[in-house]
């Protein structure tokens, strides 16, 4: 190991590492070997209390600073993250098992983008002036107060930064609870923010399972909850937040369609399908896991896909040549393998992979099913693993109806050379993030989030500002006040 991934302590509160070994132990398992590489402890009620008290105490002074001052700190943190990209990427690989080839370009770097972008926006956040004859109203854009971020395990650095950056830019404090499966990376984000000059208490990290998340969400001192997780967890967290009429952002799961028309560039479509199913070993919320391929090109598409899959370099995720790593946990691998068995039982044609790879760690092969039917379980449920379902279609109206016939609405993609068809299809997709002749790009400048059961609110872009701030209207009368008596 290039360095010891065991952090100084489990939690980061009020600018410093804090430990409480009375909490439930959380082993951190390196997915590539199955070894325990660190042990942390879930937050006890005393730790949660400490995190809330320190965040509440720090927030008012932070909100009173100018946006430019706040933004400068975030941008400094972005620079520091970029300078330390190598070590942060290695840690991300320890936490998640994703290949260094990916983590070195997609995780800390994406977190830095968010801090830089929202750091840049912070100084230009404004309200507006509304003239009403001689009177006027002005609006103040104010912070919400204390925001709680709860993360999934697939992008621990990125998720922490995508939530912290807009929250802090708007003058809020944030308590972040990482997934118990990947608790390491957010602690580094906290360390760096403090080193960059963030006042203590404004970004606290507490570890724990669902109960710790629940205790934060139900606390009356919390004003907003932003969750990245599955739809069932989203339902619980949204309901708990509703009890306290709290603001929410819900970034939930998906089962997104990718439609490949007969005129598509087949190699590009195959590239899109590979990115949208096998990057991060398929553990990406917006993955296009229902690949609808026009009947005329289906066999050509499948042949090219199988050829390209032979080029996957499966192995040690720390080796920069490795392009396909293990899954995050034994449990997640087992879930994906169970779906493979369901696909076979339902009569889908397994054309590639489907098996656990015989080596240490939680590796399974990239897997492709063809001849998948809409009602099969593998076409309806989110698998969150490297399992692609290829479905046939013949005409646009039919495929649009089938693509949209899902409870989810996170993402969708279309591959075609026909310009008007591409935009027509994008307009008809019931999904928050759509792609034309590409898949799974997520630049910080563009809104990201789901429709239907895939979520509420948007991350990234100027749109995120509306989810981390609120408007106050101030009415100013210039003349006398008229009253009826
Ligand atoms: P999960 O729903 O099991 O857990 C997510 C987080 O919620 C964890 O930190 C967990 O501890 C916490 N949690 C669980 N129960 C809770 C409760 N009752 N109250 C508060 N917090 C609670 O999800 P996961 O398995 O970690 O991640 C995979 C899921 O996340 C997939 O469904 C995936 O699609 C989704 N995801 C969505 C996005 C997006 O941006 N839309 C991004 C990444 C992952």
Short mmCIF file of C-alpha atoms and ligand atoms in Angstrom, two decimals:
data_model
loop_
_atom_site.label_atom_id
_atom_site.label_comp_id
_atom_site.label_asym_id
_atom_site.label_seq_id
_atom_site.Cartn_x
_atom_site.Cartn_y
_atom_site.Cartn_z
CA UNK A 1 0.00 0.00 0.00
CA UNK A 2 1.36 3.40 -0.91
CA UNK A 3 0.01 4.82 2.35
CA UNK A 4 -2.04 3.77 5.31
CA UNK A 5 -5.71 4.50 4.63
CA UNK A 6 -6.62 4.43 8.34
CA UNK A 7 -7.72 8.01 9.14
CA UNK A 8 -6.64 9.85 12.29
CA UNK A 9 -10.15 9.37 13.67
CA UNK A 10 -13.65 8.55 12.43
CA UNK A 11 -15.30 11.96 12.46
CA UNK A 12 -14.28 15.49 11.59
CA UNK A 13 -16.03 18.10 13.70
CA UNK A 14 -15.33 21.75 14.40
CA UNK A 15 -12.11 21.71 12.42
CA UNK A 16 -10.56 18.60 13.97
CA UNK A 17 -10.64 14.81 13.97
CA UNK A 18 -12.81 13.37 16.72
CA UNK A 19 -13.14 9.78 17.91
CA UNK A 20 -15.68 7.94 20.01
CA UNK A 21 -15.00 4.22 20.12
CA UNK A 22 -18.37 3.60 21.81
CA UNK A 23 -19.92 3.70 18.34
CA UNK A 24 -20.52 0.56 16.25
CA UNK A 25 -17.30 -0.40 14.45
CA UNK A 26 -17.31 0.18 10.68
CA UNK A 27 -14.72 -1.96 8.91
CA UNK A 28 -13.45 -0.52 5.63
CA UNK A 29 -12.92 -3.35 3.20
CA UNK A 30 -10.70 -2.94 0.15
CA UNK A 31 -12.85 -4.34 -2.66
CA UNK A 32 -9.86 -5.55 -4.67
CA UNK A 33 -8.69 -7.95 -1.96
CA UNK A 34 -11.45 -8.27 0.61
CA UNK A 35 -9.00 -7.14 3.33
CA UNK A 36 -10.00 -4.78 6.13
CA UNK A 37 -7.82 -1.71 5.59
CA UNK A 38 -9.24 0.59 8.27
CA UNK A 39 -11.76 0.60 11.10
CA UNK A 40 -13.96 3.53 11.96
CA UNK A 41 -16.80 3.96 14.47
CA UNK A 42 -20.35 5.05 13.83
CA UNK A 43 -21.31 8.32 15.47
CA UNK A 44 -22.88 8.06 18.90
CA UNK A 45 -25.63 10.54 19.84
CA UNK A 46 -22.92 12.59 21.61
CA UNK A 47 -20.95 12.91 18.35
CA UNK A 48 -24.05 13.90 16.39
CA UNK A 49 -24.81 16.51 19.02
CA UNK A 50 -21.28 17.89 18.82
CA UNK A 51 -21.53 18.12 15.01
CA UNK A 52 -24.88 19.93 15.09
CA UNK A 53 -23.85 22.35 17.84
CA UNK A 54 -20.60 23.31 16.14
CA UNK A 55 -22.24 23.73 12.72
CA UNK A 56 -25.05 25.90 14.09
CA UNK A 57 -22.55 28.03 15.96
CA UNK A 58 -20.36 28.65 12.91
CA UNK A 59 -23.03 29.28 10.30
CA UNK A 60 -24.21 32.83 11.04
CA UNK A 61 -20.74 34.39 10.80
CA UNK A 62 -20.09 32.47 7.56
CA UNK A 63 -23.33 33.74 6.02
CA UNK A 64 -22.39 37.28 7.05
CA UNK A 65 -19.16 37.17 5.02
CA UNK A 66 -19.26 38.40 1.45
CA UNK A 67 -19.76 35.82 -1.24
CA UNK A 68 -16.37 36.69 -2.69
CA UNK A 69 -14.69 35.88 0.62
CA UNK A 70 -16.51 32.56 0.88
CA UNK A 71 -15.78 31.75 -2.73
CA UNK A 72 -12.06 32.43 -2.34
CA UNK A 73 -11.83 29.69 0.30
CA UNK A 74 -13.70 27.21 -1.87
CA UNK A 75 -11.50 27.97 -4.87
CA UNK A 76 -8.38 27.56 -2.74
CA UNK A 77 -9.68 24.15 -1.65
CA UNK A 78 -10.25 23.26 -5.32
CA UNK A 79 -6.61 24.07 -6.10
CA UNK A 80 -5.38 22.00 -3.16
CA UNK A 81 -7.50 19.04 -4.24
CA UNK A 82 -5.99 19.21 -7.71
CA UNK A 83 -2.47 19.39 -6.28
CA UNK A 84 -3.18 16.30 -4.19
CA UNK A 85 -5.07 14.46 -6.90
CA UNK A 86 -2.79 11.44 -6.87
CA UNK A 87 -3.14 10.67 -3.15
CA UNK A 88 -6.85 11.45 -3.14
CA UNK A 89 -7.36 9.16 -6.14
CA UNK A 90 -5.48 6.34 -4.43
CA UNK A 91 -7.71 6.80 -1.38
CA UNK A 92 -10.82 6.82 -3.58
CA UNK A 93 -9.63 3.52 -5.05
CA UNK A 94 -9.12 2.05 -1.55
CA UNK A 95 -12.60 3.22 -0.55
CA UNK A 96 -14.50 2.06 -3.65
CA UNK A 97 -12.27 -0.35 -5.60
CA UNK A 98 -12.72 1.75 -8.76
CA UNK A 99 -9.63 1.67 -10.97
CA UNK A 100 -7.05 4.42 -10.49
CA UNK A 101 -7.39 4.99 -14.24
CA UNK A 102 -10.88 6.32 -13.41
CA UNK A 103 -10.40 7.84 -9.99
CA UNK A 104 -7.45 9.93 -11.15
CA UNK A 105 -9.65 11.73 -13.70
CA UNK A 106 -13.21 11.52 -12.37
CA UNK A 107 -13.41 11.86 -8.59
CA UNK A 108 -11.21 14.38 -6.78
CA UNK A 109 -11.07 16.33 -10.06
CA UNK A 110 -14.86 16.45 -10.24
CA UNK A 111 -14.98 17.55 -6.59
CA UNK A 112 -12.48 20.30 -7.38
CA UNK A 113 -14.61 21.41 -10.33
CA UNK A 114 -17.61 21.84 -8.02
CA UNK A 115 -15.62 23.85 -5.45
CA UNK A 116 -14.14 26.03 -8.18
CA UNK A 117 -17.47 26.57 -9.95
CA UNK A 118 -19.51 27.40 -6.84
CA UNK A 119 -16.57 29.34 -5.41
CA UNK A 120 -16.73 31.45 -8.58
CA UNK A 121 -20.49 31.92 -8.34
CA UNK A 122 -20.53 32.86 -4.64
CA UNK A 123 -19.63 36.49 -5.27
CA UNK A 124 -22.41 37.01 -7.79
CA UNK A 125 -25.33 35.64 -5.78
CA UNK A 126 -27.94 38.36 -5.58
CA UNK A 127 -31.57 39.09 -4.94
CA UNK A 128 -33.52 41.45 -7.18
CA UNK A 129 -35.19 44.82 -7.15
CA UNK A 130 -38.87 44.99 -8.10
CA UNK A 131 -40.26 48.48 -8.72
CA UNK A 132 -43.93 49.01 -7.75
CA UNK A 133 -44.71 52.62 -8.68
CA UNK A 134 -42.95 54.65 -6.00
CA UNK A 135 -42.69 51.66 -3.69
CA UNK A 136 -40.49 48.71 -4.27
CA UNK A 137 -39.67 45.23 -3.13
CA UNK A 138 -36.21 43.86 -2.91
CA UNK A 139 -35.34 40.25 -2.41
CA UNK A 140 -32.49 38.92 -0.34
CA UNK A 141 -31.02 35.56 -1.20
CA UNK A 142 -30.37 33.99 2.19
CA UNK A 143 -28.78 30.77 3.36
CA UNK A 144 -31.03 27.97 4.59
CA UNK A 145 -28.89 27.39 7.69
CA UNK A 146 -27.72 23.87 8.48
CA UNK A 147 -27.75 21.40 5.59
CA UNK A 148 -27.24 17.67 5.97
CA UNK A 149 -25.65 15.72 3.12
CA UNK A 150 -25.97 11.94 3.00
CA UNK A 151 -23.90 10.04 0.46
CA UNK A 152 -24.03 6.82 -1.54
CA UNK A 153 -20.89 4.69 -1.82
CA UNK A 154 -20.09 4.98 -5.50
CA UNK A 155 -18.60 8.49 -5.62
CA UNK A 156 -17.56 9.39 -2.06
CA UNK A 157 -15.38 12.41 -2.89
CA UNK A 158 -17.56 13.74 -5.67
CA UNK A 159 -20.80 13.45 -3.70
CA UNK A 160 -19.29 15.23 -0.66
CA UNK A 161 -18.08 18.09 -2.89
CA UNK A 162 -21.20 18.32 -5.06
CA UNK A 163 -23.20 18.91 -1.88
CA UNK A 164 -20.71 20.95 0.15
CA UNK A 165 -19.73 23.38 -2.61
CA UNK A 166 -23.14 24.94 -3.34
CA UNK A 167 -24.17 24.70 0.33
CA UNK A 168 -21.08 26.59 1.51
CA UNK A 169 -21.16 29.06 -1.39
CA UNK A 170 -24.66 30.09 -0.29
CA UNK A 171 -23.58 30.61 3.34
CA UNK A 172 -24.81 27.37 4.90
CA UNK A 173 -23.05 24.93 7.19
CA UNK A 174 -23.05 21.27 6.21
CA UNK A 175 -22.87 18.02 8.12
CA UNK A 176 -22.01 15.20 5.75
CA UNK A 177 -22.61 11.55 6.49
CA UNK A 178 -20.78 9.34 4.01
CA UNK A 179 -21.98 5.89 3.13
CA UNK A 180 -20.81 3.38 5.74
CA UNK A 181 -19.30 1.38 2.85
CA UNK A 182 -16.95 4.19 1.77
CA UNK A 183 -16.29 6.43 4.79
CA UNK A 184 -12.72 7.58 4.04
CA UNK A 185 -12.77 10.21 1.30
CA UNK A 186 -15.09 12.82 2.82
CA UNK A 187 -12.71 13.16 5.78
CA UNK A 188 -9.99 14.32 3.39
CA UNK A 189 -12.37 16.86 1.86
CA UNK A 190 -13.02 18.22 5.35
CA UNK A 191 -9.30 18.38 6.14
CA UNK A 192 -8.58 20.27 2.92
CA UNK A 193 -11.43 22.74 3.39
CA UNK A 194 -10.09 23.64 6.83
CA UNK A 195 -6.56 23.99 5.47
CA UNK A 196 -7.94 26.25 2.73
CA UNK A 197 -9.32 28.58 5.41
CA UNK A 198 -12.87 27.37 6.01
CA UNK A 199 -13.84 28.35 9.55
CA UNK A 200 -14.26 25.37 11.88
CA UNK A 201 -17.71 23.78 12.11
CA UNK A 202 -18.91 24.60 8.62
CA UNK A 203 -18.18 21.20 7.10
CA UNK A 204 -18.42 18.40 9.64
CA UNK A 205 -18.25 14.71 8.73
CA UNK A 206 -19.95 12.10 10.90
CA UNK A 207 -19.88 8.40 10.13
CA UNK A 208 -22.59 5.84 10.55
CA UNK A 209 -25.29 3.68 9.06
CA UNK A 210 -28.87 4.67 8.26
CA UNK A 211 -29.72 5.44 11.92
CA UNK A 212 -27.13 8.19 12.09
CA UNK A 213 -28.56 9.66 8.87
CA UNK A 214 -32.03 9.35 10.34
CA UNK A 215 -31.04 11.12 13.58
CA UNK A 216 -29.67 14.04 11.55
CA UNK A 217 -32.68 14.25 9.25
CA UNK A 218 -35.15 14.30 12.15
CA UNK A 219 -33.29 16.94 14.18
CA UNK A 220 -35.25 20.20 14.37
CA UNK A 221 -32.03 22.23 14.01
CA UNK A 222 -31.44 20.88 10.49
CA UNK A 223 -32.94 22.97 7.67
CA UNK A 224 -32.19 20.90 4.59
CA UNK A 225 -31.35 17.37 3.59
CA UNK A 226 -29.61 16.35 0.40
CA UNK A 227 -29.50 12.61 -0.15
CA UNK A 228 -27.76 10.57 -2.80
CA UNK A 229 -29.02 7.03 -2.53
CA UNK A 230 -31.59 4.50 -3.59
CA UNK A 231 -35.31 5.15 -4.12
CA UNK A 232 -36.37 3.18 -0.98
CA UNK A 233 -33.98 5.22 1.20
CA UNK A 234 -35.17 8.36 -0.60
CA UNK A 235 -38.76 7.62 0.40
CA UNK A 236 -37.79 7.31 4.07
CA UNK A 237 -35.58 10.38 4.14
CA UNK A 238 -38.07 12.49 2.19
CA UNK A 239 -40.85 11.47 4.59
CA UNK A 240 -38.72 12.27 7.64
CA UNK A 241 -37.79 15.65 6.15
CA UNK A 242 -41.44 16.37 5.38
CA UNK A 243 -42.26 15.95 9.06
CA UNK A 244 -40.06 18.96 9.80
CA UNK A 245 -40.99 20.80 6.53
CA UNK A 246 -37.33 20.75 5.55
CA UNK A 247 -35.92 21.52 2.13
CA UNK A 248 -34.76 18.45 0.23
CA UNK A 249 -32.66 17.38 -2.70
CA UNK A 250 -33.08 13.72 -3.63
CA UNK A 251 -30.58 12.16 -6.05
CA UNK A 252 -31.88 8.63 -6.37
CA UNK A 253 -31.62 5.57 -8.55
CA UNK A 254 -32.43 4.86 -12.17
CA UNK A 255 -32.93 2.34 -14.93
CA UNK A 256 -32.18 4.63 -17.79
CA UNK A 257 -32.81 3.94 -21.48
CA UNK A 258 -30.31 4.37 -24.26
CA UNK A 259 -31.79 4.21 -27.76
CA UNK A 260 -29.58 3.29 -30.71
CA UNK A 261 -31.28 4.04 -34.05
CA UNK A 262 -30.42 2.25 -37.29
CA UNK A 263 -28.48 5.27 -38.60
CA UNK A 264 -26.25 5.56 -35.51
CA UNK A 265 -22.49 5.42 -35.69
CA UNK A 266 -22.15 1.94 -34.25
CA UNK A 267 -18.74 2.41 -32.67
CA UNK A 268 -19.86 5.57 -30.89
CA UNK A 269 -23.03 3.85 -29.73
CA UNK A 270 -20.98 0.92 -28.42
CA UNK A 271 -18.68 3.38 -26.63
CA UNK A 272 -21.73 5.04 -25.07
CA UNK A 273 -23.09 1.68 -23.99
CA UNK A 274 -19.73 0.71 -22.47
CA UNK A 275 -19.45 4.00 -20.57
CA UNK A 276 -23.08 3.77 -19.51
CA UNK A 277 -22.84 0.22 -18.21
CA UNK A 278 -19.29 -0.70 -17.26
CA UNK A 279 -17.53 2.45 -16.07
CA UNK A 280 -17.14 2.11 -12.27
CA UNK A 281 -18.09 -1.55 -12.77
CA UNK A 282 -21.60 -0.39 -13.57
CA UNK A 283 -22.14 1.31 -10.21
CA UNK A 284 -23.42 4.64 -11.54
CA UNK A 285 -26.91 5.96 -10.91
CA UNK A 286 -27.41 7.45 -14.37
CA UNK A 287 -26.29 4.34 -16.27
CA UNK A 288 -28.13 3.53 -19.49
CA UNK A 289 -28.82 -0.06 -18.57
CA UNK A 290 -31.71 -0.62 -20.98
CA UNK A 291 -30.06 -0.40 -24.36
CA UNK A 292 -32.72 -0.38 -27.10
CA UNK A 293 -31.07 -1.27 -30.40
CA UNK A 294 -32.87 -1.07 -33.75
CA UNK A 295 -33.48 -4.54 -35.15
CA UNK A 296 -31.60 -3.76 -38.40
CA UNK A 297 -28.30 -3.18 -36.61
CA UNK A 298 -28.75 -5.38 -33.57
CA UNK A 299 -26.41 -8.20 -34.59
CA UNK A 300 -23.74 -5.75 -35.78
CA UNK A 301 -24.02 -3.84 -32.51
CA UNK A 302 -23.76 -6.98 -30.38
CA UNK A 303 -20.80 -8.30 -32.37
CA UNK A 304 -18.91 -5.02 -32.04
CA UNK A 305 -19.77 -4.78 -28.34
CA UNK A 306 -18.46 -8.28 -27.63
CA UNK A 307 -15.26 -7.51 -29.54
CA UNK A 308 -14.72 -4.29 -27.60
CA UNK A 309 -15.36 -6.00 -24.25
CA UNK A 310 -12.39 -8.24 -24.94
CA UNK A 311 -10.24 -5.10 -24.56
CA UNK A 312 -11.30 -4.54 -20.93
CA UNK A 313 -8.28 -4.81 -18.65
CA UNK A 314 -9.57 -6.47 -15.51
CA UNK A 315 -7.18 -6.53 -12.58
CA UNK A 316 -5.53 -4.64 -9.75
CA UNK A 317 -7.33 -1.28 -9.61
CA UNK A 318 -4.11 0.50 -8.56
CA UNK A 319 -2.47 -0.52 -11.85
CA UNK A 320 -3.03 2.43 -14.20
CA UNK A 321 -3.67 0.02 -17.09
CA UNK A 322 -6.65 -1.59 -15.35
CA UNK A 323 -9.91 -0.36 -16.86
CA UNK A 324 -12.40 -2.59 -15.05
CA UNK A 325 -12.16 -3.18 -11.31
CA UNK A 326 -14.05 -4.97 -8.57
CA UNK A 327 -17.47 -4.09 -7.27
CA UNK A 328 -17.66 -2.14 -4.04
CA UNK A 329 -18.61 -5.04 -1.76
CA UNK A 330 -19.33 -8.72 -1.62
CA UNK A 331 -22.98 -7.85 -1.04
CA UNK A 332 -23.27 -5.62 -4.10
CA UNK A 333 -21.52 -8.24 -6.25
CA UNK A 334 -23.94 -10.88 -4.97
CA UNK A 335 -26.92 -8.65 -5.80
CA UNK A 336 -25.64 -8.25 -9.37
CA UNK A 337 -24.93 -11.99 -9.74
CA UNK A 338 -28.44 -12.77 -8.48
CA UNK A 339 -29.83 -10.53 -11.23
CA UNK A 340 -27.76 -12.45 -13.77
CA UNK A 341 -29.40 -15.67 -12.55
CA UNK A 342 -32.84 -14.02 -12.82
CA UNK A 343 -32.08 -12.89 -16.37
CA UNK A 344 -31.11 -16.41 -17.38
CA UNK A 345 -34.16 -17.89 -15.66
CA UNK A 346 -36.45 -15.47 -17.52
CA UNK A 347 -35.00 -16.47 -20.87
CA UNK A 348 -32.78 -13.50 -21.76
CA UNK A 349 -29.80 -14.52 -23.95
CA UNK A 350 -26.54 -14.15 -22.05
CA UNK A 351 -24.05 -13.12 -24.70
CA UNK A 352 -21.12 -11.99 -22.56
CA UNK A 353 -19.79 -12.53 -19.03
CA UNK A 354 -22.18 -13.31 -16.22
CA UNK A 355 -19.75 -14.89 -13.77
CA UNK A 356 -17.76 -14.03 -10.70
CA UNK A 357 -14.06 -13.81 -11.52
CA UNK A 358 -11.94 -16.29 -9.60
CA UNK A 359 -9.56 -14.08 -7.70
CA UNK A 360 -9.53 -12.25 -4.37
CA UNK A 361 -11.91 -9.35 -4.06
CA UNK A 362 -15.35 -8.73 -5.48
CA UNK A 363 -14.88 -9.07 -9.22
CA UNK A 364 -17.53 -10.07 -11.69
CA UNK A 365 -17.35 -10.04 -15.46
CA UNK A 366 -18.88 -7.29 -17.54
CA UNK A 367 -22.17 -8.88 -18.55
CA UNK A 368 -24.48 -8.42 -21.53
CA UNK A 369 -27.92 -9.90 -22.08
CA UNK A 370 -29.59 -9.71 -25.49
CA UNK A 371 -33.23 -10.42 -26.41
CA UNK A 372 -34.35 -8.83 -23.16
CA UNK A 373 -38.09 -8.18 -22.89
CA UNK A 374 -39.62 -5.15 -21.15
CA UNK A 375 -41.28 -7.16 -18.42
CA UNK A 376 -38.18 -9.07 -17.33
CA UNK A 377 -36.84 -8.20 -13.89
CA UNK A 378 -33.43 -7.24 -15.37
CA UNK A 379 -35.21 -4.66 -17.56
CA UNK A 380 -37.23 -3.16 -14.73
CA UNK A 381 -35.09 -3.03 -11.59
CA UNK A 382 -31.94 -1.07 -10.91
CA UNK A 383 -29.10 -3.61 -10.64
CA UNK A 384 -26.24 -1.23 -9.87
CA UNK A 385 -23.66 -3.54 -11.32
CA UNK A 386 -22.06 -4.33 -14.70
CA UNK A 387 -25.13 -5.89 -16.32
CA UNK A 388 -26.37 -4.51 -19.63
CA UNK A 389 -29.79 -5.41 -21.02
CA UNK A 390 -30.13 -5.10 -24.81
CA UNK A 391 -33.67 -4.86 -26.13
CA UNK A 392 -34.84 -4.73 -29.76
CA UNK A 393 -37.15 -2.17 -31.34
CA UNK A 394 -38.51 -1.24 -34.73
CA UNK A 395 -39.99 2.23 -34.65
CA UNK A 396 -39.57 5.49 -32.82
CA UNK A 397 -43.04 5.84 -31.31
CA UNK A 398 -42.90 2.31 -29.95
CA UNK A 399 -39.43 2.70 -28.44
CA UNK A 400 -40.24 6.07 -26.85
CA UNK A 401 -43.25 4.60 -25.07
CA UNK A 402 -41.19 1.65 -23.85
CA UNK A 403 -38.22 3.82 -22.82
CA UNK A 404 -40.49 5.98 -20.67
CA UNK A 405 -42.48 3.10 -19.15
CA UNK A 406 -40.56 3.10 -15.88
CA UNK A 407 -40.92 4.59 -12.40
CA UNK A 408 -37.43 6.11 -12.82
CA UNK A 409 -36.42 9.24 -14.74
CA UNK A 410 -32.79 9.97 -14.04
CA UNK A 411 -31.12 9.89 -17.45
CA UNK A 412 -31.64 8.82 -21.06
CA UNK A 413 -29.58 8.73 -24.24
CA UNK A 414 -30.10 8.58 -27.99
CA UNK A 415 -27.65 7.66 -30.74
CA UNK A 416 -28.66 8.77 -34.24
CA UNK A 417 -27.31 10.91 -37.07
CA UNK A 418 -30.76 12.42 -37.67
CA UNK A 419 -30.72 15.87 -36.11
CA UNK A 420 -34.43 16.44 -35.78
CA UNK A 421 -35.05 12.96 -34.48
CA UNK A 422 -32.34 13.39 -31.85
CA UNK A 423 -33.94 16.55 -30.44
CA UNK A 424 -37.48 15.19 -30.73
CA UNK A 425 -36.48 12.11 -28.76
CA UNK A 426 -34.62 14.19 -26.15
CA UNK A 427 -37.72 16.35 -25.70
CA UNK A 428 -39.90 13.28 -25.18
CA UNK A 429 -37.66 11.49 -22.72
CA UNK A 430 -39.07 11.59 -19.20
CA UNK A 431 -35.64 12.05 -17.63
CA UNK A 432 -33.67 14.83 -15.97
CA UNK A 433 -30.41 14.39 -17.87
CA UNK A 434 -30.44 13.41 -21.54
CA UNK A 435 -27.62 12.67 -23.94
CA UNK A 436 -27.41 12.90 -27.72
CA UNK A 437 -24.60 10.80 -29.22
CA UNK A 438 -22.79 10.54 -25.88
CA UNK A 439 -23.46 9.13 -22.44
CA UNK A 440 -22.81 9.88 -18.74
CA UNK A 441 -21.00 13.21 -19.01
CA UNK A 442 -21.72 15.24 -15.86
CA UNK A 443 -20.05 18.65 -16.09
CA UNK A 444 -20.55 20.92 -13.09
CA UNK A 445 -21.95 23.65 -15.38
CA UNK A 446 -25.05 21.58 -16.25
CA UNK A 447 -27.96 20.68 -13.95
CA UNK A 448 -27.99 17.05 -12.85
CA UNK A 449 -30.92 15.25 -11.27
CA UNK A 450 -33.93 13.09 -11.77
CA UNK A 451 -37.57 13.23 -12.76
CA UNK A 452 -40.26 10.84 -11.46
CA UNK A 453 -38.99 8.54 -8.69
CA UNK A 454 -35.36 9.35 -9.48
CA UNK A 455 -35.41 12.50 -7.47
CA UNK A 456 -36.26 16.03 -6.53
CA UNK A 457 -34.11 19.09 -7.09
CA UNK A 458 -30.94 19.50 -9.09
CA UNK A 459 -27.25 19.38 -8.28
CA UNK A 460 -24.55 21.33 -10.11
CA UNK A 461 -25.04 24.47 -12.24
CA UNK A 462 -26.76 27.67 -11.21
CA UNK A 463 -29.87 25.57 -10.55
CA UNK A 464 -28.28 24.16 -7.39
CA UNK A 465 -28.18 27.65 -5.88
CA UNK A 466 -31.98 27.61 -5.66
CA UNK A 467 -31.80 24.42 -3.64
CA UNK A 468 -29.31 25.79 -1.09
CA UNK A 469 -30.74 29.26 -0.57
CA UNK A 470 -34.09 30.92 -0.03
CA UNK A 471 -35.54 34.26 -1.03
CA UNK A 472 -36.83 36.85 1.37
CA UNK A 473 -38.99 39.67 -0.02
CA UNK A 474 -38.76 43.07 1.64
CA UNK A 475 -41.55 45.55 0.83
CA UNK A 476 -40.59 49.23 1.08
CA UNK A 477 -43.34 51.88 1.14
CA UNK A 478 -42.37 55.47 0.31
CA UNK A 479 -45.70 57.18 1.22
CA UNK A 480 -48.16 57.05 4.09
CA UNK A 481 -49.77 53.84 5.19
CA UNK A 482 -53.49 53.68 4.39
CA UNK A 483 -55.61 51.78 6.89
CA UNK A 484 -59.42 51.26 6.88
CA UNK A 485 -59.86 52.82 10.33
P1 LIG B 1 -28.59 3.59 0.01
O1 LIG B 1 -29.90 4.16 -0.30
O2 LIG B 1 -28.52 2.24 0.58
O3 LIG B 1 -27.80 4.53 1.06
C1 LIG B 1 -27.54 5.88 0.78
C2 LIG B 1 -27.18 6.60 2.06
O4 LIG B 1 -28.34 6.74 2.88
C3 LIG B 1 -26.15 5.88 2.94
O5 LIG B 1 -25.26 6.84 3.46
C4 LIG B 1 -27.00 5.28 4.04
O6 LIG B 1 -26.30 5.09 5.25
C5 LIG B 1 -28.07 6.34 4.21
N1 LIG B 1 -29.32 5.89 4.81
C6 LIG B 1 -29.90 4.67 4.74
N2 LIG B 1 -31.06 4.67 5.41
C7 LIG B 1 -31.25 5.92 5.89
C8 LIG B 1 -32.27 6.55 6.65
N3 LIG B 1 -33.36 5.89 7.03
N4 LIG B 1 -32.12 7.85 6.96
C9 LIG B 1 -31.05 8.55 6.57
N5 LIG B 1 -30.04 8.00 5.86
C10 LIG B 1 -30.14 6.70 5.52
O7 LIG B 1 -27.75 3.72 -1.33
P2 LIG B 1 -26.34 3.10 -1.69
O8 LIG B 1 -26.51 1.62 -1.80
O9 LIG B 1 -25.31 3.66 -0.81
O10 LIG B 1 -26.10 3.71 -3.14
C11 LIG B 1 -26.64 3.19 -4.30
C12 LIG B 1 -27.89 3.94 -4.70
O11 LIG B 1 -27.61 5.33 -4.81
C13 LIG B 1 -28.38 3.51 -6.08
O12 LIG B 1 -29.79 3.41 -6.06
C14 LIG B 1 -27.95 4.65 -6.97
O13 LIG B 1 -28.70 4.80 -8.13
C15 LIG B 1 -28.09 5.82 -6.06
N6 LIG B 1 -27.26 6.93 -6.53
C16 LIG B 1 -27.86 8.05 -7.06
C17 LIG B 1 -27.10 9.10 -7.54
C18 LIG B 1 -27.74 10.33 -8.15
O14 LIG B 1 -27.07 11.34 -8.24
N7 LIG B 1 -28.99 10.30 -8.54
C19 LIG B 1 -25.71 9.03 -7.47
C20 LIG B 1 -25.12 7.89 -6.92
C21 LIG B 1 -25.91 6.86 -6.45
#
